[in-house]
C-alpha positions as semicolon CSV with decimal commas, in nm:
position;residue;x (nm);y (nm);z (nm)
1;M;0,000;0,000;0,000
2;A;0,194;0,298;-0,126
3;D;-0,070;0,546;-0,006
4;R;0,010;0,507;0,362
5;E;0,131;0,808;0,555
6;T;0,333;0,819;0,871
7;A;0,148;0,956;1,172
8;Y;0,332;1,113;1,464
9;L;0,203;1,112;1,821
10;T;0,199;1,415;2,047
11;A;0,053;1,498;2,386
12;D;-0,079;1,838;2,495
13;V;-0,183;1,962;2,839
14;V;-0,455;2,213;2,924
15;A;-0,369;2,339;3,273
16;L;-0,640;2,558;3,424
17;S;-0,656;2,766;3,741
18;D;-0,870;3,044;3,889
19;A;-0,747;3,384;4,005
20;D;-1,006;3,615;4,159
21;G;-1,285;3,429;3,983
22;V;-1,119;3,448;3,639
23;L;-1,032;3,118;3,471
24;H;-0,673;3,107;3,341
25;V;-0,482;2,866;3,117
26;L;-0,108;2,803;3,127
27;L;0,057;2,871;2,790
28;I;0,408;2,850;2,650
29;R;0,560;3,057;2,369
30;R;0,708;2,839;2,098
31;V;1,075;2,883;2,004
32;Y;1,070;2,677;1,683
33;D;0,862;2,662;1,369
34;P;0,598;2,590;1,295
35;H;0,433;2,879;1,476
36;A;0,755;3,015;1,633
37;G;0,672;3,301;1,866
38;M;0,308;3,198;1,908
39;W;0,148;3,092;2,232
40;A;0,049;2,726;2,264
41;L;-0,049;2,462;2,513
42;P;0,246;2,281;2,671
43;G;0,313;1,954;2,494
44;G;0,515;1,774;2,236
45;H;0,625;1,452;2,078
46;V;0,582;1,110;2,234
47;D;0,927;0,950;2,254
48;P;0,986;0,599;2,118
49;G;0,866;0,341;2,370
50;E;0,693;0,608;2,581
51;D;0,330;0,597;2,691
52;V;0,127;0,895;2,566
53;Q;0,019;1,005;2,914
54;A;0,377;0,976;3,038
55;A;0,476;1,205;2,750
56;A;0,213;1,458;2,862
57;F;0,355;1,463;3,216
58;R;0,713;1,490;3,083
59;E;0,645;1,761;2,825
60;F;0,448;1,969;3,074
61;A;0,734;1,955;3,323
62;E;1,002;2,026;3,059
63;E;0,823;2,328;2,913
64;T;0,681;2,486;3,231
65;G;0,906;2,367;3,514
66;L;0,591;2,253;3,697
67;H;0,481;1,905;3,791
68;V;0,123;1,785;3,799
69;V;-0,016;1,477;3,970
70;N;-0,340;1,425;3,781
71;L;-0,413;1,440;3,411
72;R;-0,746;1,341;3,262
73;P;-0,791;1,267;2,892
74;V;-1,000;1,526;2,710
75;V;-0,987;1,473;2,334
76;I;-0,786;1,307;2,060
77;C;-0,711;1,544;1,772
78;S;-0,644;1,374;1,442
79;D;-0,767;1,605;1,168
80;P;-0,540;1,595;0,863
81;G;-0,368;1,928;0,822
82;R;-0,376;2,025;1,192
83;D;0,003;2,049;1,180
84;P;0,194;2,180;0,876
85;R;0,479;1,930;0,936
86;G;0,261;1,632;0,843
87;R;0,013;1,396;1,003
88;Y;0,013;1,455;1,380
89;V;-0,228;1,295;1,622
90;S;-0,244;1,465;1,959
91;F;-0,384;1,327;2,282
92;A;-0,497;1,621;2,493
93;Y;-0,511;1,603;2,871
94;A;-0,643;1,848;3,129
95;T;-0,553;1,934;3,484
96;Y;-0,672;2,191;3,734
97;L;-0,419;2,356;3,965
98;S;-0,515;2,534;4,283
99;G;-0,338;2,865;4,286
100;M;-0,125;2,966;3,993
101;P;0,228;2,840;4,054
102;T;0,494;3,038;3,872
103;P;0,608;2,855;3,558
104;T;0,965;2,851;3,430
105;A;0,996;2,811;3,053
106;G;1,225;2,538;2,930
107;D;1,296;2,293;2,650
108;D;1,147;2,441;2,331
109;A;0,955;2,720;2,508
110;D;1,109;3,061;2,567
111;A;0,828;3,187;2,792
112;A;0,546;3,043;2,999
113;R;0,262;3,232;3,162
114;W;-0,091;3,213;3,295
115;V;-0,339;3,387;3,066
116;P;-0,711;3,446;3,115
117;V;-0,894;3,191;2,899
118;T;-1,094;3,463;2,722
119;T;-0,769;3,643;2,629
120;A;-0,605;3,323;2,503
121;L;-0,903;3,246;2,281
122;A;-0,932;3,604;2,154
123;D;-0,559;3,636;2,075
124;G;-0,534;3,295;1,905
125;L;-0,313;2,996;1,971
126;A;-0,077;2,782;1,762
127;F;-0,204;2,477;1,576
128;D;-0,559;2,382;1,682
129;H;-0,493;2,457;2,048
130;A;-0,784;2,701;2,071
131;D;-1,013;2,413;1,969
132;I;-0,853;2,187;2,230
133;L;-0,905;2,456;2,495
134;R;-1,271;2,499;2,392
135;D;-1,325;2,120;2,403
136;T;-1,173;2,110;2,750
137;L;-1,402;2,387;2,872
138;T;-1,715;2,216;2,742
139;R;-1,617;1,888;2,911
140;R;-1,518;2,053;3,239
């Protein structure tokens, strides 16, 4: 079957928290293309031999300097064209943090910050991360 394409696995994390009654999401600013300089959900590639949820925990820690204990699956994103590099299937997870611990950007993120959800959605996010955030909010 010559028409097969290679699919790559990724894991993304929607971390939410409240501050003075305003719901916030933790975002990272991407260093590399595609979407260099844009804000995105923490996440990234699943390493060979790695479980997808383990990748979500690892990527979140690498890109934000924070560690979470609980992640719940939210949605699997597999639309062709969601990533300009090729066929990427992302498993999105959500977590809720009490308080808003200060993130420290790392790995392939040059900044990390808490942003009000309404601002994140209005300003736009890399890839289909706005859709992932909306899906998370409807399933909350």
